[in-house]
Coordinates of C-alpha atoms in Angstrom, one line a residue:
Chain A
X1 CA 68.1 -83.3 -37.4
X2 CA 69.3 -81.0 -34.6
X3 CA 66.7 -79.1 -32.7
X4 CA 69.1 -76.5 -33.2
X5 CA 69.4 -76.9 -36.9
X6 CA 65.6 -77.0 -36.6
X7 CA 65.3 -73.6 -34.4
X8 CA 67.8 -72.3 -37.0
X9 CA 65.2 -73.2 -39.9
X10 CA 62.2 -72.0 -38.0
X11 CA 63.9 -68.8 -37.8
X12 CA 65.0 -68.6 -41.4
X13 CA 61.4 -69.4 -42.5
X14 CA 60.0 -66.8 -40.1
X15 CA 62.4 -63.9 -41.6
X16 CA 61.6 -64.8 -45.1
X17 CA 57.7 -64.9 -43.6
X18 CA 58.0 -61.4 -42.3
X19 CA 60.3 -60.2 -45.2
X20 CA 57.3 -61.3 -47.6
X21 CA 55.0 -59.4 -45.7
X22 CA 56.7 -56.4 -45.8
X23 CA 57.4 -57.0 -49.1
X24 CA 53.6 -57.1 -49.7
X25 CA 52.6 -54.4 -46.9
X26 CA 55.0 -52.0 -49.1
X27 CA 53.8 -52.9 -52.5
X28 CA 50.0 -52.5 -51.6
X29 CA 51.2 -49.3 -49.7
X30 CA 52.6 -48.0 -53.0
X31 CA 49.7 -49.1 -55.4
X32 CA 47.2 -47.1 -53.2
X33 CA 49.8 -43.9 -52.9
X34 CA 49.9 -44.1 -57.0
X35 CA 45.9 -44.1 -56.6
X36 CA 46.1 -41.3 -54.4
X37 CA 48.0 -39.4 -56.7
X38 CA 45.4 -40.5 -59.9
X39 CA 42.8 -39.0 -57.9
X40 CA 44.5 -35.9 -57.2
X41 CA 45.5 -35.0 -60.6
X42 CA 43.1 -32.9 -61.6
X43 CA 44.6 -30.8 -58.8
X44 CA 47.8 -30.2 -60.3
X45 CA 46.3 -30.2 -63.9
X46 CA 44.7 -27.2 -62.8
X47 CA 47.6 -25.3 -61.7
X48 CA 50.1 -26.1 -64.3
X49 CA 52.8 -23.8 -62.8
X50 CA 53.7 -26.1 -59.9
X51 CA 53.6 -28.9 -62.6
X52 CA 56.2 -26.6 -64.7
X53 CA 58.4 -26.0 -61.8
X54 CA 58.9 -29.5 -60.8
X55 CA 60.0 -30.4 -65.1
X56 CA 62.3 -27.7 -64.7
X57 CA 63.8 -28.9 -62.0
X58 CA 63.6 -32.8 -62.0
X59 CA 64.6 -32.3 -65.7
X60 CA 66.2 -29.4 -66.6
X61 CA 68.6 -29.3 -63.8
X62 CA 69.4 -32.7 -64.5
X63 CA 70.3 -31.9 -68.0
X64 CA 74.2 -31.8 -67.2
X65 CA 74.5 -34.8 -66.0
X66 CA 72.5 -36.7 -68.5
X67 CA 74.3 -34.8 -71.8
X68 CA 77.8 -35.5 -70.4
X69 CA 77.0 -39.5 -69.4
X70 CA 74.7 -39.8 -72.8
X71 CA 78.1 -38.3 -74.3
X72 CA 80.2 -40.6 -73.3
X73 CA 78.6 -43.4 -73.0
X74 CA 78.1 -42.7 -77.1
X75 CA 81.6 -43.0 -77.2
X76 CA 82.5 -46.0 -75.3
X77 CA 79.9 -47.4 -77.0
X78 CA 81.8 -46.5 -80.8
X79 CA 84.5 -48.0 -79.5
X80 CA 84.0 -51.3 -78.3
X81 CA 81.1 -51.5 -81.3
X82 CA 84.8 -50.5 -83.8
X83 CA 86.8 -52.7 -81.5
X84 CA 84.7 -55.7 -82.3
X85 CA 83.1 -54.9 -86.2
X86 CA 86.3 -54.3 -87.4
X87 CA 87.3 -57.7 -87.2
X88 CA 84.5 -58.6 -89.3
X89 CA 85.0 -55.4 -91.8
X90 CA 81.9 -53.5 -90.8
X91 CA 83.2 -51.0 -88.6
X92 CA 80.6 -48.8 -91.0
X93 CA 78.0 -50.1 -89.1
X94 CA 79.0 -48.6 -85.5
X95 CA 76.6 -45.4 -86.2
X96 CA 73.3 -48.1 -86.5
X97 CA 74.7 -50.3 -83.1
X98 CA 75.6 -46.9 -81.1
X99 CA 72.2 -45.8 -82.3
X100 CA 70.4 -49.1 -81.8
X101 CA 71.7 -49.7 -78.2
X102 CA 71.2 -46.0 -77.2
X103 CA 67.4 -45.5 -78.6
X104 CA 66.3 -48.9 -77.2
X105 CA 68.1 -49.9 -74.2
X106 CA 70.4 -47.7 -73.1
X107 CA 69.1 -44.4 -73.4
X108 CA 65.5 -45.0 -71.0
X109 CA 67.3 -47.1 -68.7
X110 CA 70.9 -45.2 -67.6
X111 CA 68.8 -42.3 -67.7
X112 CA 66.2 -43.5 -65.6
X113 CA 69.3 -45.0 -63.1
X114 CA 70.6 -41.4 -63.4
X115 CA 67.2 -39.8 -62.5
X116 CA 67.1 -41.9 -59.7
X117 CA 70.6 -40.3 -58.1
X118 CA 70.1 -37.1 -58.7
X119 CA 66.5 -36.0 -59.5
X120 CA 64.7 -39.2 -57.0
X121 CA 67.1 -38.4 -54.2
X122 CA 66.4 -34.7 -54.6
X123 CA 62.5 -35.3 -54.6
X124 CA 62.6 -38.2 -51.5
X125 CA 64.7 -35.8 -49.2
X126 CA 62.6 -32.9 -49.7
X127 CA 59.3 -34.4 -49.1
X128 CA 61.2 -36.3 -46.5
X129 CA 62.7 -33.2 -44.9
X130 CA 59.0 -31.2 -45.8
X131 CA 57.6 -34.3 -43.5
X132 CA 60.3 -33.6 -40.6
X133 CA 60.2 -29.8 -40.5
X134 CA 56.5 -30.1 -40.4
X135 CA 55.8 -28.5 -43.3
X136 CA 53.0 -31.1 -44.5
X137 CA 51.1 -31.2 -41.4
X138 CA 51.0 -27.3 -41.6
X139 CA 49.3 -28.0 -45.4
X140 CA 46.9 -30.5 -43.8
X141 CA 46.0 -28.1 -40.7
X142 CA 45.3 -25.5 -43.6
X143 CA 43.0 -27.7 -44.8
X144 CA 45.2 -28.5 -48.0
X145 CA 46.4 -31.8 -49.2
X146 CA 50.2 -32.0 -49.1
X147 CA 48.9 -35.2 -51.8
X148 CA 47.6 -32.5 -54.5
X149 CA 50.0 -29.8 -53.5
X150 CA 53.4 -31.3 -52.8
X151 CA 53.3 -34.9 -54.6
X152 CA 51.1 -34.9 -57.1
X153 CA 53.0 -31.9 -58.9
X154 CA 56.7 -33.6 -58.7
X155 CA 55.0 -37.2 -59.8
X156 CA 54.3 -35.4 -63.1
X157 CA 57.3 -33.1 -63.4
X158 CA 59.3 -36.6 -63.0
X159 CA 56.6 -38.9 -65.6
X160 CA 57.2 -35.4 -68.2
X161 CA 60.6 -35.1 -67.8
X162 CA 62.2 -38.4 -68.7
X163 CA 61.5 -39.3 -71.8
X164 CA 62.6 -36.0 -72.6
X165 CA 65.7 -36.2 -70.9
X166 CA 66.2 -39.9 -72.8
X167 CA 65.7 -38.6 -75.6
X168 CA 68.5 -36.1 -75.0
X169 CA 70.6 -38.7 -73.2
X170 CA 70.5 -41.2 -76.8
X171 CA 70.7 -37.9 -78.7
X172 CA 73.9 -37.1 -76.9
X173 CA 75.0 -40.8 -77.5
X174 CA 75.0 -40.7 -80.8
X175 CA 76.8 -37.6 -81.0
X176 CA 79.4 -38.8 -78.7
X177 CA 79.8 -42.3 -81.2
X178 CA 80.3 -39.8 -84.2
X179 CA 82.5 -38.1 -82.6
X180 CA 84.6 -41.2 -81.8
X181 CA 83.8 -43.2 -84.6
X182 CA 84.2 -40.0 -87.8
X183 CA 86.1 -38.2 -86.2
X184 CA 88.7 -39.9 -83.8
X185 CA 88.9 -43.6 -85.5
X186 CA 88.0 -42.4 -89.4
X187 CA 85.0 -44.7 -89.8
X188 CA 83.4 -43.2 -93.0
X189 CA 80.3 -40.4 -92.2
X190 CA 78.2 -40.9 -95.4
X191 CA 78.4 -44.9 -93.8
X192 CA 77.6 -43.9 -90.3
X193 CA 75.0 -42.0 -90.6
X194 CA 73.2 -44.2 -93.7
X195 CA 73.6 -47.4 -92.0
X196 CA 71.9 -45.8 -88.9
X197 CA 68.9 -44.4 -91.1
X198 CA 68.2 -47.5 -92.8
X199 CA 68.2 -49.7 -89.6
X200 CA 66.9 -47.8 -86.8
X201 CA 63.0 -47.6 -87.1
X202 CA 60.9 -44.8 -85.8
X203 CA 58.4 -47.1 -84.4
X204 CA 60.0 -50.3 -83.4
X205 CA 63.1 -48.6 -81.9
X206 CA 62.9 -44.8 -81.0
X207 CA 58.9 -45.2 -80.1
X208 CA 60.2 -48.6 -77.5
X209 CA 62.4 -46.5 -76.2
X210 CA 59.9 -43.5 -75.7
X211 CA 57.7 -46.1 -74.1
X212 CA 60.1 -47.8 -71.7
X213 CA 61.4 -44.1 -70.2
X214 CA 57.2 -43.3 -69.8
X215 CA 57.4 -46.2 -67.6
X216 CA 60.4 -45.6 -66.1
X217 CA 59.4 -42.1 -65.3
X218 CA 56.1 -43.3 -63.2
X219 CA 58.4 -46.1 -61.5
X220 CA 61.3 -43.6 -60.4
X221 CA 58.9 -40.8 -59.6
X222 CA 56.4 -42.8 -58.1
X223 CA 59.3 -44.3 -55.8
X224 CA 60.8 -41.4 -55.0
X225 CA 57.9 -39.2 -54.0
X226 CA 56.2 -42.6 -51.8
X227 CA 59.8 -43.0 -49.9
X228 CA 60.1 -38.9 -49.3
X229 CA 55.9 -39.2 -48.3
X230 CA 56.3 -42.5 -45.4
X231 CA 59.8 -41.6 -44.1
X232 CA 60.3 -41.5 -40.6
X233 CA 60.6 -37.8 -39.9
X234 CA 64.4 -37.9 -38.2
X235 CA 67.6 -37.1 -39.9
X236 CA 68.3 -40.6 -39.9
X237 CA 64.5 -41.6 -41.8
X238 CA 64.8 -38.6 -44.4
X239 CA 68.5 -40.4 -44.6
X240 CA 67.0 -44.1 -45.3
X241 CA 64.3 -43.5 -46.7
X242 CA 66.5 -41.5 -49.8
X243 CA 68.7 -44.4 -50.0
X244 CA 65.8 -46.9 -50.0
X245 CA 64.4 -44.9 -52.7
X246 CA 67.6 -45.0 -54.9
X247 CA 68.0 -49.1 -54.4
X248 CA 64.9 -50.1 -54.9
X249 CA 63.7 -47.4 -58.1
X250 CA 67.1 -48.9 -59.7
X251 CA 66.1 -52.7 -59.5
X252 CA 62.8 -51.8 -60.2
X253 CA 63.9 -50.4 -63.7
X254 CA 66.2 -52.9 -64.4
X255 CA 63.7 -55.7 -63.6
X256 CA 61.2 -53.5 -65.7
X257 CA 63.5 -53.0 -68.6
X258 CA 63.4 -57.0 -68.6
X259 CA 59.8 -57.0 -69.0
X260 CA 59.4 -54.1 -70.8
X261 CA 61.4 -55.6 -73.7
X262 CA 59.7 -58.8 -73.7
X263 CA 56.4 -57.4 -74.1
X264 CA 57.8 -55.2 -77.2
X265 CA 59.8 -57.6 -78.7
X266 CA 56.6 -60.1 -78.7
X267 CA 54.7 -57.4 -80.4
X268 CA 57.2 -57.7 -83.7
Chain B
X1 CA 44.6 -0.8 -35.8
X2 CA 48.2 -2.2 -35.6
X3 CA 48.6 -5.1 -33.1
X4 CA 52.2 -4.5 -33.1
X5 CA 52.0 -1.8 -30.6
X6 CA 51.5 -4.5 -27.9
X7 CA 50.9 -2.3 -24.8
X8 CA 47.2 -1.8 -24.6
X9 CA 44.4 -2.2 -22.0
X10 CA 42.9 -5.8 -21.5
X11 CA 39.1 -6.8 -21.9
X12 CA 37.0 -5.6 -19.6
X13 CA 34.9 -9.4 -18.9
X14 CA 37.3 -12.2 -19.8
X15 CA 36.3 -15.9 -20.2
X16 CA 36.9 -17.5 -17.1
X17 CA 37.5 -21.5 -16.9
X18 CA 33.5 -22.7 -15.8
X19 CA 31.6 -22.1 -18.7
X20 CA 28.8 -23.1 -21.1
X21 CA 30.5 -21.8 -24.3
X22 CA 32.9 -24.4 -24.8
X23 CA 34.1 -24.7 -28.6
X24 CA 36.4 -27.3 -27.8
X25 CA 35.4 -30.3 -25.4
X26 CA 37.3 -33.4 -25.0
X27 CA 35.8 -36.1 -22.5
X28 CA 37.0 -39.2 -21.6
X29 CA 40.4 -39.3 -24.1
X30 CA 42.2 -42.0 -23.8
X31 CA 45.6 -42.5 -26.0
X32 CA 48.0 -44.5 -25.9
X33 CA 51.1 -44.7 -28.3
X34 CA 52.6 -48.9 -28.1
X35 CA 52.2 -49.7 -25.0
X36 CA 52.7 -46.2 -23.1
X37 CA 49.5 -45.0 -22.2
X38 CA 49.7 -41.4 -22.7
X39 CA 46.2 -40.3 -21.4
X40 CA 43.8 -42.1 -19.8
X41 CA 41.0 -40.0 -18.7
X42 CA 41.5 -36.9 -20.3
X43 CA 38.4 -33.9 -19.5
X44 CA 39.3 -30.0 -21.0
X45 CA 36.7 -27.9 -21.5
X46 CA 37.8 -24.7 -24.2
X47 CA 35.9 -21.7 -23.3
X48 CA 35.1 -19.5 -26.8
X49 CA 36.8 -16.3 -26.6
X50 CA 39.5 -17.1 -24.2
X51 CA 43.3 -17.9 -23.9
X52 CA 43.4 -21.4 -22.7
X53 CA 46.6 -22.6 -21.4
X54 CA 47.6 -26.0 -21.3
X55 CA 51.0 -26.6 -19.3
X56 CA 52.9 -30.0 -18.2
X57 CA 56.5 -31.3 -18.1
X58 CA 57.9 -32.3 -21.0
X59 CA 56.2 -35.9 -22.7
X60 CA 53.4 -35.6 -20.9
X61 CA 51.9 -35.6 -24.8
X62 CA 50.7 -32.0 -25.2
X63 CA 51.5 -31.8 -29.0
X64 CA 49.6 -35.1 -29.1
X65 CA 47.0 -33.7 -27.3
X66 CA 46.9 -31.3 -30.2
X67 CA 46.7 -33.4 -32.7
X68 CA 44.1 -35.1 -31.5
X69 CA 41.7 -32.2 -30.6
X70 CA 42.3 -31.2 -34.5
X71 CA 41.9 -34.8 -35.9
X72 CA 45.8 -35.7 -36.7
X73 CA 45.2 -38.8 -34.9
X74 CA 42.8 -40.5 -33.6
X75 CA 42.0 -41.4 -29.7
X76 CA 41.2 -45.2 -28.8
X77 CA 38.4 -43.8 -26.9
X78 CA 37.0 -40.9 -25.6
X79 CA 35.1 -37.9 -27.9
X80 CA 36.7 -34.5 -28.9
X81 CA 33.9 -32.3 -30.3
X82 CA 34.7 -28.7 -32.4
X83 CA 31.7 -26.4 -31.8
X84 CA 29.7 -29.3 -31.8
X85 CA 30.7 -31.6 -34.0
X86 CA 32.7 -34.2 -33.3
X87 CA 36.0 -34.6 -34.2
X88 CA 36.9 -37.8 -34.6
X89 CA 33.9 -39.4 -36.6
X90 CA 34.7 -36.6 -39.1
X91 CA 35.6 -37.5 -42.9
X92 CA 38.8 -36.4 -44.3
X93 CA 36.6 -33.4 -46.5
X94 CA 34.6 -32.8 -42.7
X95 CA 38.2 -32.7 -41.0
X96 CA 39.4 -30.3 -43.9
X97 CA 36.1 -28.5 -43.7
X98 CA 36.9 -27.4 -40.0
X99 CA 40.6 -26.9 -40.7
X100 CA 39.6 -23.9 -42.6
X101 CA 38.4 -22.3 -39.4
X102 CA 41.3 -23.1 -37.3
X103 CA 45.0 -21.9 -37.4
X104 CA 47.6 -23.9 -35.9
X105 CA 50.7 -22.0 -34.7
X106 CA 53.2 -24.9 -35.1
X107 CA 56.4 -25.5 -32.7
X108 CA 58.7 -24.7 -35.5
X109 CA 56.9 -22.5 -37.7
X110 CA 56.6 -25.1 -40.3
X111 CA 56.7 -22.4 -42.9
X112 CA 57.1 -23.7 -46.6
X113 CA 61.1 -23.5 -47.2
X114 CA 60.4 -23.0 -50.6
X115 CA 58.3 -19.8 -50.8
X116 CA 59.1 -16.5 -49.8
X117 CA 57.4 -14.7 -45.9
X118 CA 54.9 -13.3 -48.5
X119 CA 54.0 -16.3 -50.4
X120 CA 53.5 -18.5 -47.4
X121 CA 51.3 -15.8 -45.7
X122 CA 49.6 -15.9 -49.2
X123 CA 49.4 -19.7 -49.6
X124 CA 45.7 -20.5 -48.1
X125 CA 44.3 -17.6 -49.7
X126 CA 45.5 -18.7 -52.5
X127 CA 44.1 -22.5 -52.1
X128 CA 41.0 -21.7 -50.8
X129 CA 39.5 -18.6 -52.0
X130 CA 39.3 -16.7 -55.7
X131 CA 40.4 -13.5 -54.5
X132 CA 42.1 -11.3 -56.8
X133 CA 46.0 -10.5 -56.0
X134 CA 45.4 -6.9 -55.3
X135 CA 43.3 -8.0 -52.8
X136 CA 45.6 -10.7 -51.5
X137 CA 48.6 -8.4 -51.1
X138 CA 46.5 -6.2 -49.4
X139 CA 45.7 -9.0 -46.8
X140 CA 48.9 -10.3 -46.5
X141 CA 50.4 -6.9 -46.1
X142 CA 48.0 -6.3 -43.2
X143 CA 48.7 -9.5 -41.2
X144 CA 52.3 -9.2 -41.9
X145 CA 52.3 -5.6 -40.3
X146 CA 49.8 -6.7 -37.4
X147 CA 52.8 -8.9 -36.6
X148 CA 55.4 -6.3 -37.3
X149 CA 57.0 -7.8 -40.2
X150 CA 55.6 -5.9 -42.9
X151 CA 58.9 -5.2 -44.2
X152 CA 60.7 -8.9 -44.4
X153 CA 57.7 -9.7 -46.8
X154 CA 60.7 -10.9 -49.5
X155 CA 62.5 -12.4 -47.2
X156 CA 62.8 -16.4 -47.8
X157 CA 62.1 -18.4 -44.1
X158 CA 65.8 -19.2 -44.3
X159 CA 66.7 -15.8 -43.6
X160 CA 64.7 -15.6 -40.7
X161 CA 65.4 -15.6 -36.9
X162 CA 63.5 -18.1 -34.8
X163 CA 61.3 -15.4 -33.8
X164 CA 60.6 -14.1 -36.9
X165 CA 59.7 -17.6 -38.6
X166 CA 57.2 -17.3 -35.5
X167 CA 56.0 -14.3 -36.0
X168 CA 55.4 -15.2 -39.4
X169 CA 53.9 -18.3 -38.8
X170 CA 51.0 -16.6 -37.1
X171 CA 50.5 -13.9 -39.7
X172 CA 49.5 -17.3 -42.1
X173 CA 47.8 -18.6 -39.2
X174 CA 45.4 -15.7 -38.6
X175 CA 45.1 -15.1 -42.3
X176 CA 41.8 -16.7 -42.8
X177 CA 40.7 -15.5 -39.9
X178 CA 39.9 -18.3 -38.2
X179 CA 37.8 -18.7 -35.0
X180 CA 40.6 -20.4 -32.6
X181 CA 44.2 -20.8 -33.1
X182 CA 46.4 -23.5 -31.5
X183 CA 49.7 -22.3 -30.4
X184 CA 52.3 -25.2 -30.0
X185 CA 55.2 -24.2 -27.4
X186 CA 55.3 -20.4 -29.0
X187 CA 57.7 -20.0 -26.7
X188 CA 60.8 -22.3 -27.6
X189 CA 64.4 -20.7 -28.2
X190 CA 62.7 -17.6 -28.3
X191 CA 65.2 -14.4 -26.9
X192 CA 63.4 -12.2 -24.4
X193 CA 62.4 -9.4 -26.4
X194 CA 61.1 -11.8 -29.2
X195 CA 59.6 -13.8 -26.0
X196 CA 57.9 -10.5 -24.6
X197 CA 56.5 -9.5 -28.5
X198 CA 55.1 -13.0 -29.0
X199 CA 53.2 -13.5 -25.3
X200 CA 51.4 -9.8 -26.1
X201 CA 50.9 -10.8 -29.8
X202 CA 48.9 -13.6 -28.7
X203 CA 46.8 -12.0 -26.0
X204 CA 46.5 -8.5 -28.7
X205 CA 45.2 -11.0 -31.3
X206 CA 43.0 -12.8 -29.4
X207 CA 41.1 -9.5 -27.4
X208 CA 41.1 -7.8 -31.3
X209 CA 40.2 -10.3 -33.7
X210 CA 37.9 -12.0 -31.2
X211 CA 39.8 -15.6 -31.3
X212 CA 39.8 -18.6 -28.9
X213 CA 43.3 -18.9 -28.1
X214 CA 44.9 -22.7 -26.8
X215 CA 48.7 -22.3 -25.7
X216 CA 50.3 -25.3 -25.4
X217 CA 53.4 -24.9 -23.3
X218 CA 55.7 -25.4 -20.0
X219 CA 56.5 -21.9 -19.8
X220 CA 54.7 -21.1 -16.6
X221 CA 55.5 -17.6 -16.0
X222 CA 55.1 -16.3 -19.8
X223 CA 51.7 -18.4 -20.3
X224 CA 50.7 -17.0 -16.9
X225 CA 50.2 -13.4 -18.0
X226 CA 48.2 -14.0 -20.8
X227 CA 46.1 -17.2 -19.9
X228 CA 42.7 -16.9 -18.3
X229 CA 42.5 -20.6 -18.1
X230 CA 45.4 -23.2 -17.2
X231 CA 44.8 -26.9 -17.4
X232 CA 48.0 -28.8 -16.0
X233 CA 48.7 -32.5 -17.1
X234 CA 50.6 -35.3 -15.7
X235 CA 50.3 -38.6 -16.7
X236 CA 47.7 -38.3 -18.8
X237 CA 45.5 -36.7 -17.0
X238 CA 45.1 -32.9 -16.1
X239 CA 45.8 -32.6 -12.6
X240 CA 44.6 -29.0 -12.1
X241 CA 43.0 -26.3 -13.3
X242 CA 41.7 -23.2 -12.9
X243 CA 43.2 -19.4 -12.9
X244 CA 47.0 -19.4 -13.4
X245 CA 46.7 -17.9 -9.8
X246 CA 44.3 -20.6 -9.1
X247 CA 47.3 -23.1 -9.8
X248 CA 50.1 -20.7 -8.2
X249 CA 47.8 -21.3 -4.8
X250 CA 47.2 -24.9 -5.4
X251 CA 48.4 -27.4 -2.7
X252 CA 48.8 -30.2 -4.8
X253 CA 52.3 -31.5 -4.7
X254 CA 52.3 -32.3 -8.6
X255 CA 51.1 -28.4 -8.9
X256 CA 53.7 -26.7 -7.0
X257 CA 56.6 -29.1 -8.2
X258 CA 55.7 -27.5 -11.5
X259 CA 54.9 -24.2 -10.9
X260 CA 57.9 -23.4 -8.8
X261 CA 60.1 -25.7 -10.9
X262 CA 61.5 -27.8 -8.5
X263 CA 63.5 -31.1 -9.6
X264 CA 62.2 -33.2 -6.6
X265 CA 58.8 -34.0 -6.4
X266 CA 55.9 -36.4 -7.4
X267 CA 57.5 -36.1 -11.3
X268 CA 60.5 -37.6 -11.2
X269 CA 63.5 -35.8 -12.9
X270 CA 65.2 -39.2 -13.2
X271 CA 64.0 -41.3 -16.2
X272 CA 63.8 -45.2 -14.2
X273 CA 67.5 -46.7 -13.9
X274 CA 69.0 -49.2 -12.1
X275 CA 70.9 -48.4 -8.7
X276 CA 73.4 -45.8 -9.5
X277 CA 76.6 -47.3 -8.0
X278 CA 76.3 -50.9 -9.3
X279 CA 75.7 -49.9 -12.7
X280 CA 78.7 -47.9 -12.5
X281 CA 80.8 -50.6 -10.6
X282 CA 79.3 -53.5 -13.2
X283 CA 81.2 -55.0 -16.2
X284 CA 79.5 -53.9 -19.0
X285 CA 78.9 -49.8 -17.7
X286 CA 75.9 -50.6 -19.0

């Protein structure tokens, strides 16, 4: 072997050496800002107002976006599921696969990939921008904790509002799959709506789904609000450190959703 | 009494630089930030119940410096003691503790974009006391008028000048009352009139509400009317002080280069480059 080959690997191993570490440096950094914000909550739970502003608007002002995609992803979703049943004569059961797909899978986590675009982006840059303009060194030099005051408020506003905003997202869904499937392609609706009422359980399927977006909720939240928190306080950090907080909150649900799903199916 | 009106007779005794009754002391601070040491040395004495200024060229650290004498960061060595205590041994609750008695004036205002001129005057009431709201408008009302903005109190800090934001910046700051307020670079991209309201505004408060005052700043003449101390820094340590007419008849070349604003001196105006014409004349142009 080279010694270049063997500079070449040295310097490989080194990368993947310091990318570990930051790996690890950033993971610790993240489980002691979530216990930060445990400690804190009290705080917040005392003033419920700033709580109440930050549901409204990491969830309410997010409710366009996540009716129209929950909409038609409902439809696309009657489609292919008619495309493909009819073949086999059970086009009847589109309403119950819409409905199953939706509730478990992709309700929490297309919601909690839409959260992250337009609710996690919105919470990074304004912490991050709060951090640049100076506004959370002026909380600290008046003796309050930007931790209580700023983070702690829009961590819960983001855990409350997205199961809420799953639930309308699958709600929407389904909708969107009657629509296609009743309406538009004439599958029967005493079928479509039986089928899904027989298969879809409240606890195995709607509750899994409730559980999945609760976790999604801390992740993308938790995410958003530690990227906005540690950015470098430029243009150009606030800039980063909102992208970084998009890539990483939507790997970290999918790679959740994965182990999420394990651990519920086991359970059956 | 309004503070607005900023014509007004001066204290008859003002705080002088020597002095026992120092509520700020820093000894020995040394700082340095990677591998630029940006004080080595450092010795200020704050003298209760004066305007301090502290002046330098630009970089010379002098927003660090404040954030070290109110516990932002942390020295490598050295003390910085608050009326007494010192700083930075302090716990986080200790460091909040003193906070409440300090107001910080910051560069930018650094008011909360998200609440109104009156909400952000409000906002430490509101955190740290239980005072009812009448009472809290009736404060806020006063210190808004005492810097003459009474009447913006709906405003939103978006829709106000520079100035302005300044102006209501130190309303907040002085809402608690606190016992010395740190103004950093007041004067930035301020227009003359705002300029002129601002340098009496900080004097006026300080005479009437019985503050310390600490200007940090490198606008000589402005910080010269008001200051009954000057301490002037360069590379890390302060290089004189005294009266501001104490530094206008100072010898030292570093002194006058920055008192009379000249570009050649012992502070260079060049940042360290290679020799002008090769680099011009080389390849790269770089």
């Amino acid at each position: 072997m080279s010694n270049a080959t063997i500079r070449g690997l040295r310097r490989l191993a080194l990368e993947v050496l310091y990318s570990l570490r930051g790996f690890f440096g950033t993971f610790g950094a993240g489980q002691l800002f979530l216990l930060r914000i445990i400690v804190n909550m009290p705080y917040a739970l005392a003033r419920p107002r700033l709580i109440i502003k930050q549901v409204y608007v990491t969830g309410v002002q997010s409710l366009v976006v996540i009716m129209l995609a929950g909409f038609f992803v409902g439809m696309v979703l009657a489609l292919q599921a008619h495309l493909t049943l009819s073949r086999f004569g059970a086009e009847d059961t589109i309403g119950m696969v819409a409905a199953l797909g939706l509730v478990r899978e992709l309700g929490p986590v297309v919601t909690a990939l839409l959260f992250a675009g337009r609710a996690g982006t919105a919470l990074s840059s304004e912490i991050g921008l709060m951090r640049a303009t100076d506004q959370l060194s002026g909380m600290e030099m008046m003796a309050v904790d930007p931790i209580k005051r700023v983070v702690v408020p829009r961590f819960l506003g983001g855990v409350i509002a997205m199961p809420i905003l799953a639930v309308i997202f699958s709600a929407m869904g389904i909708f969107g799959a009657w629509l296609e499937g009743v309406i538009i392609l004439g599958v029967d609706e005493g079928a479509f709506w039986s089928q899904m009422q027989a298969q879809v359980d409240l606890r195995d399927d709607v509750m899994s789904g409730v559980i999945k977006s609760v976790f999604f909720g801390i992740a993308a939240s938790l995410l958003a609000v530690f990227e906005g928190y540690n950015c470098v306080p430029t243009a150009e950090g606030v800039g980063r450190a909102t992208t970084r907080g998009v890539v990483h909150t939507s790997l970290t649900v999918l790679v959740l959703n994965f182990m999420l799903t394990a651990w519920l199916l086991g359970g059956n | 009494m309004s503070l607005s009106g900023v014509e007004g007779p001066r204290p008859a005794v003002r705080s002088g630089c020597p002095g026992s009754d120092n509520i700020v002391s820093i000894r020995d601070l040394a700082y340095a930030r990677g591998q630029t040491m940006i004080f080595d040395g450092l010795d200020i004495d704050i003298r209760r119940g004066g305007v301090t200024a502290i002046m330098g060229p630009s970089g010379t650290g002098k927003t660090t410096l404040l954030r070290l004498i109110t516990g932002q960061e942390l020295p490598d060595h050295g003390s910085v003691t608050f009326d007494g205590a010192e700083v930075t041994k302090m716990s986080r609750r200790e460091l909040f503790r003193m906070r409440k008695r300090v107001g910080m004036l910051f560069q930018n205002g650094a008011l909360l974009t998200d609440l109104s001129v009156y909400d952000n005057v409000a906002f430490p009431l509101r955190e740290h006391t239980r005072l009812s709201e009448r009472l809290i408008r009736h404060i806020v009302l006063t210190k808004l008028h005492a810097v003459g903005l009474r009447g913006a109190w709906q405003l939103m800090p978006s829709q106000l000048s520079g100035g302005m934001a300044r102006r209501v910046a130190l309303a907040r700051a002085i809402v608690m009352d606190p016992e010395i307020i740190y103004y950093d670079e007041p004067f930035v991209g301020l227009d003359p009139i705002s300029m002129g309201v601002v340098v009496r505004l900080i004097r006026r408060m300080n005479d009437a509400l019985g503050l310390t005052s600490v200007v940090v700043t490198h606008d000589v003449d402005e910080v010269s009317s008001i200051a009954d101390c000057t301490f002037l820094l360069s590379e890390g340590r302060v290089v004189a002080s005294g009266t501001p007419q104490d530094l206008q008849d100072h010898h030292s070349e570093t002194v006058v280069q920055f008192m009379a604003g000249m570009a050649d001196g012992p502070v260079p105006f060049h940042y360290p480059a290679p020799d002008y014409s090769e680099q011009l004349l080389s390849r790269s142009g770089k």
